[in-house]
Structure formats: C-alpha cells, structure tokens
PDB file of C-alpha atoms in Angstrom:
ATOM      1  CA  UNK A1262     155.417 -62.122 -98.536  1.00 59.00           C
ATOM      2  CA  UNK A1263     153.328 -64.924 -98.890  1.00 70.00           C
ATOM      3  CA  UNK A1264     150.259 -62.805 -99.553  1.00 77.00           C
ATOM      4  CA  UNK A1265     149.620 -62.980-103.343  1.00 79.00           C
ATOM      5  CA  UNK A1266     147.643 -59.793-103.778  1.00 83.00           C
ATOM      6  CA  UNK A1267     150.231 -57.004-104.029  1.00 83.00           C
ATOM      7  CA  UNK A1268     147.888 -54.134-102.495  1.00 85.00           C
ATOM      8  CA  UNK A1269     147.100 -56.375 -99.505  1.00 85.00           C
ATOM      9  CA  UNK A1270     150.579 -57.335 -98.879  1.00 81.00           C
ATOM     10  CA  UNK A1271     151.664 -53.728 -99.142  1.00 84.00           C
ATOM     11  CA  UNK A1272     149.259 -52.583 -96.637  1.00 85.00           C
ATOM     12  CA  UNK A1273     150.172 -55.039 -94.258  1.00 84.00           C
ATOM     13  CA  UNK A1274     153.892 -54.535 -94.515  1.00 81.00           C
ATOM     14  CA  UNK A1275     153.269 -50.697 -93.869  1.00 84.00           C
ATOM     15  CA  UNK A1276     151.512 -51.707 -90.767  1.00 84.00           C
ATOM     16  CA  UNK A1277     154.096 -53.929 -89.667  1.00 78.00           C
ATOM     17  CA  UNK A1278     156.743 -51.415 -90.093  1.00 80.00           C
ATOM     18  CA  UNK A1279     154.581 -48.694 -88.085  1.00 82.00           C
ATOM     19  CA  UNK A1280     154.177 -51.219 -85.158  1.00 79.00           C
ATOM     20  CA  UNK A1281     158.069 -52.022 -85.471  1.00 72.00           C
ATOM     21  CA  UNK A1282     159.038 -48.320 -85.178  1.00 75.00           C
ATOM     22  CA  UNK A1283     156.590 -47.965 -82.004  1.00 73.00           C
ATOM     23  CA  UNK A1284     158.265 -51.007 -80.231  1.00 67.00           C
ATOM     24  CA  UNK A1285     161.765 -49.662 -80.907  1.00 64.00           C
ATOM     25  CA  UNK A1286     160.661 -46.300 -79.602  1.00 67.00           C
ATOM     26  CA  UNK A1287     159.466 -47.834 -76.374  1.00 59.00           C
ATOM     27  CA  UNK A1288     161.577 -47.216 -73.138  1.00 52.00           C
ATOM     28  CA  UNK A1289     163.860 -50.198 -72.110  1.00 45.00           C
ATOM     29  CA  UNK A1290     163.290 -49.455 -68.479  1.00 41.00           C
ATOM     30  CA  UNK A1291     160.624 -48.768 -66.095  1.00 40.00           C
ATOM     31  CA  UNK A1292     159.658 -44.940 -65.730  1.00 40.00           C
ATOM     32  CA  UNK A1293     160.709 -43.400 -62.430  1.00 42.00           C
ATOM     33  CA  UNK A1294     156.885 -43.456 -61.057  1.00 41.00           C
ATOM     34  CA  UNK A1295     156.833 -47.362 -61.624  1.00 45.00           C
ATOM     35  CA  UNK A1296     159.519 -48.332 -59.249  1.00 44.00           C
ATOM     36  CA  UNK A1297     157.850 -49.590 -56.022  1.00 47.00           C
ATOM     37  CA  UNK A1298     160.861 -49.535 -53.804  1.00 54.00           C
ATOM     38  CA  UNK A1299     163.558 -46.757 -54.895  1.00 52.00           C
ATOM     39  CA  UNK A1300     165.862 -47.848 -52.075  1.00 56.00           C
ATOM     40  CA  UNK A1301     165.923 -51.446 -53.104  1.00 51.00           C
ATOM     41  CA  UNK A1302     166.108 -50.671 -56.938  1.00 50.00           C
ATOM     42  CA  UNK A1303     169.027 -48.539 -56.184  1.00 53.00           C
ATOM     43  CA  UNK A1304     171.082 -51.467 -55.018  1.00 49.00           C
ATOM     44  CA  UNK A1305     170.231 -53.265 -58.284  1.00 50.00           C
ATOM     45  CA  UNK A1306     173.023 -53.715 -60.495  1.00 44.00           C
ATOM     46  CA  UNK A1307     170.609 -53.604 -63.617  1.00 46.00           C
ATOM     47  CA  UNK A1308     169.316 -50.254 -62.792  1.00 48.00           C
ATOM     48  CA  UNK A1309     170.619 -48.294 -65.470  1.00 36.00           C
ATOM     49  CA  UNK A1310     170.518 -45.003 -63.391  1.00 42.00           C
ATOM     50  CA  UNK A1311     172.737 -46.563 -60.802  1.00 49.00           C
ATOM     51  CA  UNK A1312     176.559 -46.425 -61.332  1.00 36.00           C
ATOM     52  CA  UNK A1313     179.005 -48.768 -59.371  1.00 47.00           C
ATOM     53  CA  UNK A1314     181.817 -47.189 -57.703  1.00 58.00           C
ATOM     54  CA  UNK A1315     185.244 -48.801 -58.089  1.00 63.00           C
ATOM     55  CA  UNK A1316     184.958 -50.547 -54.908  1.00 73.00           C
ATOM     56  CA  UNK A1317     181.784 -52.481 -55.912  1.00 81.00           C
ATOM     57  CA  UNK A1318     182.018 -56.103 -57.062  1.00 88.00           C
ATOM     58  CA  UNK A1319     179.875 -58.166 -59.197  1.00 89.00           C
ATOM     59  CA  UNK A1320     177.705 -60.349 -56.812  1.00 92.00           C
ATOM     60  CA  UNK A1321     174.902 -62.568 -58.000  1.00 93.00           C
ATOM     61  CA  UNK A1322     172.475 -64.060 -55.617  1.00 94.00           C
ATOM     62  CA  UNK A1323     170.646 -67.102 -57.052  1.00 94.00           C
ATOM     63  CA  UNK A1324     167.597 -68.555 -55.217  1.00 93.00           C
ATOM     64  CA  UNK A1325     166.367 -71.877 -56.600  1.00 93.00           C
ATOM     65  CA  UNK A1326     163.735 -74.620 -56.179  1.00 93.00           C
ATOM     66  CA  UNK A1327     165.190 -78.108 -55.880  1.00 92.00           C
ATOM     67  CA  UNK A1328     164.949 -80.313 -59.408  1.00 90.00           C
ATOM     68  CA  UNK A1329     165.149 -76.917 -61.508  1.00 92.00           C
ATOM     69  CA  UNK A1330     168.969 -77.366 -62.110  1.00 90.00           C
ATOM     70  CA  UNK A1331     169.744 -74.017 -60.448  1.00 90.00           C
ATOM     71  CA  UNK A1332     173.078 -75.264 -58.928  1.00 89.00           C
ATOM     72  CA  UNK A1333     174.136 -76.541 -62.464  1.00 91.00           C
ATOM     73  CA  UNK A1334     173.286 -73.091 -63.993  1.00 92.00           C
ATOM     74  CA  UNK A1335     174.928 -71.227 -61.132  1.00 92.00           C
ATOM     75  CA  UNK A1336     178.035 -73.047 -61.519  1.00 89.00           C
ATOM     76  CA  UNK A1337     178.171 -72.849 -65.368  1.00 92.00           C
ATOM     77  CA  UNK A1338     177.446 -69.013 -65.188  1.00 94.00           C
ATOM     78  CA  UNK A1339     180.415 -68.675 -62.656  1.00 92.00           C
ATOM     79  CA  UNK A1340     182.515 -70.381 -64.763  1.00 92.00           C
ATOM     80  CA  UNK A1341     181.621 -68.325 -67.820  1.00 93.00           C
ATOM     81  CA  UNK A1342     182.239 -65.179 -65.920  1.00 93.00           C
ATOM     82  CA  UNK A1343     185.274 -66.548 -64.472  1.00 92.00           C
ATOM     83  CA  UNK A1344     184.055 -65.627 -60.810  1.00 90.00           C
ATOM     84  CA  UNK A1345     183.994 -67.828 -57.693  1.00 87.00           C
ATOM     85  CA  UNK A1346     180.902 -69.864 -56.819  1.00 88.00           C
ATOM     86  CA  UNK A1347     179.765 -70.409 -53.374  1.00 87.00           C
ATOM     87  CA  UNK A1348     177.215 -72.808 -51.659  1.00 84.00           C
ATOM     88  CA  UNK A1349     177.879 -75.233 -49.042  1.00 76.00           C
ATOM     89  CA  UNK A1350     181.389 -73.553 -48.668  1.00 74.00           C
ATOM     90  CA  UNK A1351     179.657 -70.792 -46.914  1.00 73.00           C
ATOM     91  CA  UNK A1352     178.138 -73.233 -44.401  1.00 69.00           C
ATOM     92  CA  UNK A1353     181.603 -74.813 -43.836  1.00 76.00           C
ATOM     93  CA  UNK A1354     183.281 -71.548 -43.318  1.00 75.00           C
ATOM     94  CA  UNK A1355     180.594 -70.323 -40.938  1.00 69.00           C
ATOM     95  CA  UNK A1356     181.385 -73.819 -38.806  1.00 67.00           C
ATOM     96  CA  UNK A1357     185.176 -72.715 -38.665  1.00 73.00           C
ATOM     97  CA  UNK A1358     183.941 -69.310 -37.409  1.00 65.00           C
ATOM     98  CA  UNK A1359     181.906 -70.934 -34.689  1.00 64.00           C
ATOM     99  CA  UNK A1360     184.273 -73.842 -34.128  1.00 62.00           C
ATOM    100  CA  UNK A1361     181.451 -76.325 -34.284  1.00 52.00           C
ATOM    101  CA  UNK A1362     181.458 -79.965 -35.551  1.00 47.00           C
ATOM    102  CA  UNK A1363     179.341 -80.409 -38.900  1.00 46.00           C
ATOM    103  CA  UNK A1364     177.093 -82.915 -37.066  1.00 47.00           C
ATOM    104  CA  UNK A1365     176.178 -80.397 -34.309  1.00 53.00           C
ATOM    105  CA  UNK A1366     174.655 -77.906 -36.710  1.00 51.00           C
ATOM    106  CA  UNK A1367     172.289 -78.492 -39.607  1.00 55.00           C
ATOM    107  CA  UNK A1368     172.692 -76.664 -42.755  1.00 59.00           C
ATOM    108  CA  UNK A1369     169.244 -75.480 -43.297  1.00 56.00           C
ATOM    109  CA  UNK A1370     169.747 -72.796 -45.723  1.00 59.00           C
ATOM    110  CA  UNK A1371     171.209 -75.764 -48.206  1.00 62.00           C
ATOM    111  CA  UNK A1372     169.768 -78.655 -50.056  1.00 66.00           C
ATOM    112  CA  UNK A1373     170.679 -82.135 -48.736  1.00 58.00           C
ATOM    113  CA  UNK A1374     173.576 -83.258 -51.013  1.00 53.00           C
ATOM    114  CA  UNK A1375     171.959 -86.984 -50.924  1.00 48.00           C
ATOM    115  CA  UNK A1376     168.275 -87.359 -50.223  1.00 44.00           C
ATOM    116  CA  UNK A1377     167.558 -90.858 -51.538  1.00 42.00           C
ATOM    117  CA  UNK A1378     166.448 -93.144 -48.736  1.00 44.00           C
ATOM    118  CA  UNK A1379     164.402 -92.403 -45.818  1.00 45.00           C
ATOM    119  CA  UNK A1380     167.214 -91.994 -43.258  1.00 42.00           C
ATOM    120  CA  UNK A1381     168.615 -89.155 -45.408  1.00 43.00           C
ATOM    121  CA  UNK A1382     165.252 -87.478 -45.704  1.00 44.00           C
ATOM    122  CA  UNK A1383     164.921 -87.716 -41.945  1.00 43.00           C
ATOM    123  CA  UNK A1384     168.400 -86.342 -41.285  1.00 42.00           C
ATOM    124  CA  UNK A1385     167.593 -83.411 -43.505  1.00 42.00           C
ATOM    125  CA  UNK A1386     164.425 -82.405 -41.804  1.00 41.00           C
ATOM    126  CA  UNK A1387     165.360 -83.501 -38.135  1.00 46.00           C
ATOM    127  CA  UNK A1388     163.892 -81.464 -35.531  1.00 49.00           C
ATOM    128  CA  UNK A1389     166.075 -79.752 -32.949  1.00 49.00           C
ATOM    129  CA  UNK A1390     166.544 -82.054 -30.052  1.00 53.00           C
ATOM    130  CA  UNK A1391     165.880 -81.233 -26.422  1.00 55.00           C
ATOM    131  CA  UNK A1392     168.955 -80.145 -24.655  1.00 49.00           C
ATOM    132  CA  UNK A1393     170.040 -80.793 -21.007  1.00 54.00           C
ATOM    133  CA  UNK A1394     171.102 -77.799 -18.861  1.00 49.00           C
ATOM    134  CA  UNK A1395     174.598 -78.627 -19.454  1.00 50.00           C
ATOM    135  CA  UNK A1396     174.374 -78.714 -23.168  1.00 53.00           C
ATOM    136  CA  UNK A1397     172.364 -75.461 -23.211  1.00 47.00           C
ATOM    137  CA  UNK A1398     175.321 -73.618 -21.127  1.00 47.00           C
ATOM    138  CA  UNK A1399     177.852 -75.101 -23.500  1.00 50.00           C
ATOM    139  CA  UNK A1400     175.806 -73.678 -26.472  1.00 50.00           C
ATOM    140  CA  UNK A1401     175.254 -70.509 -24.757  1.00 46.00           C
ATOM    141  CA  UNK A1402     178.787 -69.753 -24.462  1.00 50.00           C
ATOM    142  CA  UNK A1403     179.851 -71.009 -27.821  1.00 51.00           C
ATOM    143  CA  UNK A1404     177.078 -69.060 -29.810  1.00 48.00           C
ATOM    144  CA  UNK A1405     176.972 -66.006 -27.706  1.00 52.00           C
ATOM    145  CA  UNK A1406     173.730 -66.519 -26.262  1.00 55.00           C
ATOM    146  CA  UNK A1407     172.069 -67.501 -29.639  1.00 63.00           C
ATOM    147  CA  UNK A1408     170.429 -70.751 -30.669  1.00 69.00           C
ATOM    148  CA  UNK A1409     172.392 -72.643 -33.332  1.00 74.00           C
ATOM    149  CA  UNK A1410     170.278 -71.718 -36.093  1.00 77.00           C
ATOM    150  CA  UNK A1411     170.509 -67.945 -35.553  1.00 82.00           C
ATOM    151  CA  UNK A1412     174.146 -68.287 -34.669  1.00 80.00           C
ATOM    152  CA  UNK A1413     174.801 -69.929 -38.118  1.00 81.00           C
ATOM    153  CA  UNK A1414     172.427 -67.217 -39.918  1.00 86.00           C
ATOM    154  CA  UNK A1415     174.013 -64.240 -38.491  1.00 85.00           C
ATOM    155  CA  UNK A1416     177.671 -65.477 -38.902  1.00 84.00           C
ATOM    156  CA  UNK A1417     176.800 -66.407 -42.390  1.00 86.00           C
ATOM    157  CA  UNK A1418     175.251 -62.870 -42.954  1.00 88.00           C
ATOM    158  CA  UNK A1419     178.574 -61.398 -41.999  1.00 87.00           C
ATOM    159  CA  UNK A1420     180.559 -63.679 -43.886  1.00 86.00           C
ATOM    160  CA  UNK A1421     178.587 -62.935 -47.143  1.00 90.00           C
ATOM    161  CA  UNK A1422     178.859 -59.177 -46.519  1.00 91.00           C
ATOM    162  CA  UNK A1423     182.722 -59.405 -45.993  1.00 88.00           C
ATOM    163  CA  UNK A1424     183.029 -61.534 -49.206  1.00 89.00           C
ATOM    164  CA  UNK A1425     180.998 -59.050 -51.375  1.00 91.00           C
ATOM    165  CA  UNK A1426     183.482 -56.243 -50.314  1.00 89.00           C
ATOM    166  CA  UNK A1427     186.459 -58.353 -51.651  1.00 88.00           C
ATOM    167  CA  UNK A1428     185.518 -60.164 -54.624  1.00 89.00           C
ATOM    168  CA  UNK A1429     183.009 -60.958 -57.202  1.00 91.00           C
ATOM    169  CA  UNK A1430     181.056 -64.204 -56.773  1.00 92.00           C
ATOM    170  CA  UNK A1431     177.844 -66.146 -57.219  1.00 92.00           C
ATOM    171  CA  UNK A1432     176.053 -67.283 -54.134  1.00 92.00           C
ATOM    172  CA  UNK A1433     173.410 -69.947 -54.059  1.00 90.00           C
ATOM    173  CA  UNK A1434     170.495 -69.075 -51.773  1.00 90.00           C
ATOM    174  CA  UNK A1435     171.008 -68.315 -47.873  1.00 87.00           C
ATOM    175  CA  UNK A1436     168.921 -65.146 -48.134  1.00 92.00           C
ATOM    176  CA  UNK A1437     171.996 -63.543 -49.537  1.00 91.00           C
ATOM    177  CA  UNK A1438     169.672 -61.095 -51.568  1.00 91.00           C
ATOM    178  CA  UNK A1439     168.070 -59.800 -48.578  1.00 91.00           C
ATOM    179  CA  UNK A1440     171.174 -59.789 -46.588  1.00 92.00           C
ATOM    180  CA  UNK A1441     173.064 -57.791 -48.975  1.00 91.00           C
ATOM    181  CA  UNK A1442     169.894 -55.405 -49.676  1.00 90.00           C
ATOM    182  CA  UNK A1443     169.764 -54.683 -45.848  1.00 90.00           C
ATOM    183  CA  UNK A1444     173.763 -53.857 -45.814  1.00 89.00           C
ATOM    184  CA  UNK A1445     173.283 -51.506 -48.750  1.00 88.00           C
ATOM    185  CA  UNK A1446     175.348 -53.734 -51.033  1.00 88.00           C
ATOM    186  CA  UNK A1447     174.726 -53.632 -54.884  1.00 89.00           C
ATOM    187  CA  UNK A1448     174.030 -57.168 -56.387  1.00 90.00           C
ATOM    188  CA  UNK A1449     171.820 -58.871 -58.861  1.00 91.00           C
ATOM    189  CA  UNK A1450     169.161 -61.308 -57.395  1.00 93.00           C
ATOM    190  CA  UNK A1451     167.791 -64.176 -59.474  1.00 94.00           C
ATOM    191  CA  UNK A1452     165.105 -66.628 -58.945  1.00 95.00           C
ATOM    192  CA  UNK A1453     165.206 -70.172 -60.914  1.00 95.00           C
ATOM    193  CA  UNK A1454     162.462 -72.705 -60.876  1.00 94.00           C
ATOM    194  CA  UNK A1455     160.737 -75.157 -63.197  1.00 93.00           C
ATOM    195  CA  UNK A1456     157.122 -76.790 -63.471  1.00 93.00           C
ATOM    196  CA  UNK A1457     156.699 -79.131 -60.426  1.00 94.00           C
ATOM    197  CA  UNK A1458     156.233 -82.091 -62.708  1.00 92.00           C
ATOM    198  CA  UNK A1459     159.590 -81.386 -64.461  1.00 92.00           C
ATOM    199  CA  UNK A1460     161.477 -81.006 -61.053  1.00 92.00           C
ATOM    200  CA  UNK A1461     160.066 -84.332 -59.893  1.00 93.00           C
ATOM    201  CA  UNK A1462     161.263 -86.007 -63.059  1.00 91.00           C
ATOM    202  CA  UNK A1463     164.841 -84.445 -62.652  1.00 90.00           C
ATOM    203  CA  UNK A1464     164.839 -85.556 -59.049  1.00 90.00           C
ATOM    204  CA  UNK A1465     164.033 -89.110 -59.980  1.00 90.00           C
ATOM    205  CA  UNK A1466     166.885 -89.117 -62.769  1.00 87.00           C
ATOM    206  CA  UNK A1467     169.191 -87.610 -60.275  1.00 85.00           C
ATOM    207  CA  UNK A1468     168.600 -90.252 -57.497  1.00 85.00           C
ATOM    208  CA  UNK A1469     168.326 -93.562 -59.245  1.00 84.00           C
ATOM    209  CA  UNK A1470     165.762 -95.764 -57.728  1.00 86.00           C
ATOM    210  CA  UNK A1471     163.835 -92.992 -56.169  1.00 89.00           C
ATOM    211  CA  UNK A1472     159.996 -93.491 -56.910  1.00 92.00           C
ATOM    212  CA  UNK A1473     157.747 -90.730 -58.188  1.00 93.00           C
ATOM    213  CA  UNK A1474     155.872 -90.612 -54.996  1.00 93.00           C
ATOM    214  CA  UNK A1475     158.868 -90.174 -52.923  1.00 93.00           C
ATOM    215  CA  UNK A1476     160.116 -87.656 -55.416  1.00 92.00           C
ATOM    216  CA  UNK A1477     157.019 -85.544 -54.869  1.00 94.00           C
ATOM    217  CA  UNK A1478     157.064 -85.685 -51.183  1.00 93.00           C
ATOM    218  CA  UNK A1479     160.700 -84.718 -51.101  1.00 92.00           C
ATOM    219  CA  UNK A1480     160.001 -81.614 -53.463  1.00 93.00           C
ATOM    220  CA  UNK A1481     157.046 -80.669 -51.443  1.00 93.00           C
ATOM    221  CA  UNK A1482     159.120 -80.721 -48.075  1.00 92.00           C
ATOM    222  CA  UNK A1483     162.047 -78.974 -49.517  1.00 92.00           C
ATOM    223  CA  UNK A1484     159.884 -76.148 -50.704  1.00 92.00           C
ATOM    224  CA  UNK A1485     158.269 -75.746 -47.596  1.00 92.00           C
ATOM    225  CA  UNK A1486     161.521 -75.947 -45.541  1.00 90.00           C
ATOM    226  CA  UNK A1487     163.040 -73.133 -47.781  1.00 90.00           C
ATOM    227  CA  UNK A1488     159.934 -71.009 -47.818  1.00 92.00           C
ATOM    228  CA  UNK A1489     159.769 -71.184 -44.006  1.00 91.00           C
ATOM    229  CA  UNK A1490     163.441 -70.478 -43.707  1.00 90.00           C
ATOM    230  CA  UNK A1491     163.253 -67.369 -45.996  1.00 92.00           C
ATOM    231  CA  UNK A1492     160.313 -65.960 -44.503  1.00 92.00           C
ATOM    232  CA  UNK A1493     161.473 -66.387 -41.043  1.00 91.00           C
ATOM    233  CA  UNK A1494     164.830 -64.406 -41.675  1.00 89.00           C
ATOM    234  CA  UNK A1495     163.789 -62.091 -44.014  1.00 90.00           C
ATOM    235  CA  UNK A1496     160.062 -61.382 -43.643  1.00 90.00           C
ATOM    236  CA  UNK A1497     159.505 -61.896 -47.468  1.00 91.00           C
ATOM    237  CA  UNK A1498     157.723 -64.570 -49.491  1.00 92.00           C
ATOM    238  CA  UNK A1499     160.248 -67.026 -51.022  1.00 93.00           C
ATOM    239  CA  UNK A1500     160.034 -67.356 -54.877  1.00 91.00           C
ATOM    240  CA  UNK A1501     157.735 -63.965 -55.036  1.00 90.00           C
ATOM    241  CA  UNK A1502     158.822 -62.229 -58.398  1.00 89.00           C
ATOM    242  CA  UNK A1503     158.548 -58.868 -56.409  1.00 86.00           C
ATOM    243  CA  UNK A1504     161.660 -59.835 -54.523  1.00 87.00           C
ATOM    244  CA  UNK A1505     164.010 -60.558 -57.443  1.00 90.00           C
ATOM    245  CA  UNK A1506     165.376 -58.693 -60.281  1.00 88.00           C
ATOM    246  CA  UNK A1507     164.917 -61.789 -62.762  1.00 90.00           C
ATOM    247  CA  UNK A1508     162.789 -65.045 -62.419  1.00 93.00           C
ATOM    248  CA  UNK A1509     163.614 -67.750 -64.846  1.00 92.00           C
ATOM    249  CA  UNK A1510     161.792 -71.084 -65.919  1.00 92.00           C
ATOM    250  CA  UNK A1511     164.821 -73.042 -66.566  1.00 92.00           C
ATOM    251  CA  UNK A1512     162.730 -75.941 -68.308  1.00 90.00           C
ATOM    252  CA  UNK A1513     162.027 -73.374 -71.081  1.00 89.00           C
ATOM    253  CA  UNK A1514     165.636 -72.585 -71.749  1.00 89.00           C
ATOM    254  CA  UNK A1515     167.815 -75.543 -70.464  1.00 89.00           C
ATOM    255  CA  UNK A1516     170.971 -75.092 -68.542  1.00 90.00           C
ATOM    256  CA  UNK A1517     172.938 -73.548 -71.300  1.00 91.00           C
ATOM    257  CA  UNK A1518     170.138 -71.519 -72.638  1.00 91.00           C
ATOM    258  CA  UNK A1519     169.456 -69.978 -68.982  1.00 92.00           C
ATOM    259  CA  UNK A1520     173.254 -69.180 -68.677  1.00 93.00           C
ATOM    260  CA  UNK A1521     173.162 -67.306 -71.957  1.00 92.00           C
ATOM    261  CA  UNK A1522     170.074 -65.474 -71.032  1.00 90.00           C
ATOM    262  CA  UNK A1523     171.385 -64.249 -67.903  1.00 92.00           C
ATOM    263  CA  UNK A1524     174.696 -63.312 -69.591  1.00 92.00           C
ATOM    264  CA  UNK A1525     172.958 -61.391 -72.475  1.00 87.00           C
ATOM    265  CA  UNK A1526     171.056 -59.488 -69.492  1.00 82.00           C
ATOM    266  CA  UNK A1527     174.319 -58.424 -67.852  1.00 81.00           C
ATOM    267  CA  UNK A1528     176.274 -57.541 -70.762  1.00 76.00           C
ATOM    268  CA  UNK A1529     173.250 -55.514 -72.187  1.00 65.00           C
ATOM    269  CA  UNK A1530     172.905 -53.668 -68.820  1.00 57.00           C
ATOM    270  CA  UNK A1531     176.743 -52.825 -68.829  1.00 56.00           C
ATOM    271  CA  UNK A1532     176.844 -51.507 -72.468  1.00 49.00           C
ATOM    272  CA  UNK A1533     173.832 -49.241 -71.486  1.00 49.00           C
ATOM    273  CA  UNK A1534     175.282 -48.015 -68.224  1.00 53.00           C
ATOM    274  CA  UNK A1535     178.737 -47.120 -70.173  1.00 52.00           C
TER     275      UNK A1535
END
C-alpha cells in the first residue's frame, strides 16, 4: 500500500494473495511417510489421527534446563489448565514407598532447591559413598536387591504410570516422557530451554550474591548431570528435539508468553480432533 505506482502495487498484491492461498492450502501436520516412529507418534496427544479413549488423561511432561524458568512455566500452565503440578512431590512419595529417609537418598532427577554456596553444590553432586557389608545388606533388603538410585527410579516410574491412569497433571523431568512412552500411555512432551548466557543471568538473579563464574559452573554441572541421568535410564539424548513434541526457547516468549503458546497448541489440537 506504500508503493505509489498503481500497476506495480496491483502486481505485488496479486502475487501476495497467490502466496497466501498456497500457504492456507498447505497441510497442518506431517504426511504419513514423514513420521519416523509411528509407535511413538501414536502416543502423542497432538497427533490428529489419534483419539483419546474416555479413560485417558491429559498428561504433560516437561523437561527443562536450569535457569530457563521451566518450573515457573510448568506451574503457571498447570494453574491455567487447573490440573495438578508435580516435581519434588514425586520424589517425596517415592521415599514413603521405600520407607527411606530423605538424607539417605539423593534426588538426582530434580534440581537442588538451593545451590548458592559451595556446601550446597557439593551436596547436590555428591558421589555415592562406599558401603560397609552391613549397610549393603540393609540396603539389599530395603531396595529389593537394587541400588538406591535404581530403586528410586523404578518406584518413581511405577508411581508416574499409576498417576497417569487416575488424573490430569503436569510432571517436571524425571524421564516421565520416556516412562509413559514405554508403558503406552498418551502424553505431551515438551522441552524448555534458553540461551546459556540468559540462563546464567537468571541464576544470578535467583541466587543473590552468586558470581557469574559460579553460575556458569553450576549450570554446566547441572546440564551434565541431567544429560547423564536421562541417557542412562532412557538411552536417548537429553534435549534432542527428536525426543519431544515441542521445544521452546523461553527467553523468546517469557513465562506468560510460553504458557500462552503451549495453551494455543493444545486448544488448536483439541478443536481439530473434535
């Protein structure tokens, strides 16, 4: 409309209209031959060909890097959807199942609630201690022959599957996406991250007094820990876009913007399935 020459403006508008019609006519989902893993795709709640049965619940699995506001996004999303939000509560429930004390087992699937000073960081990444024969025998009986880390994971897996059969909820991390896939339970998997420097800045803001050097060290250490944990129990690469339905750069949208984006995606899918 800003082009003064009417003939040139008319030609450009015709071309624009033609392109717009081509875009509208494009398919809104992948063709059948484009889906690499049909079994995995069939469990995806956003797959338009898949219909939930009356017994299926809305389960959203969110994986996130530290400092990307993933927890805040997940909690806000749960509030907007009016469904439950689970993170450390899963670990606490597993401890009750195992009848274990919190200081006996480290929550390696979650992020440390406070990681400001050196002592906190060392506690978050402590290496397993050598056990005496007496301690090993006690653990063998309590954890049914498994080491503590495996006992926590397998009990956590059972708990997540049981919950998915009873209610709608959002769960943070804990390999929940792969656990539900392997148990043939429909879900939505989302990975949230942000550029490293933005995550460093947020970590410094969250933990007042933390230096930039310490924040960078903390983030790299947490990333390595979660990548190792996810690979060990799933055989997949943590953060790889192939493993998720949606990957979001939270710094591009902000907390509310990211939540709105996910909600639009879910609601659009629900309308198309209907």
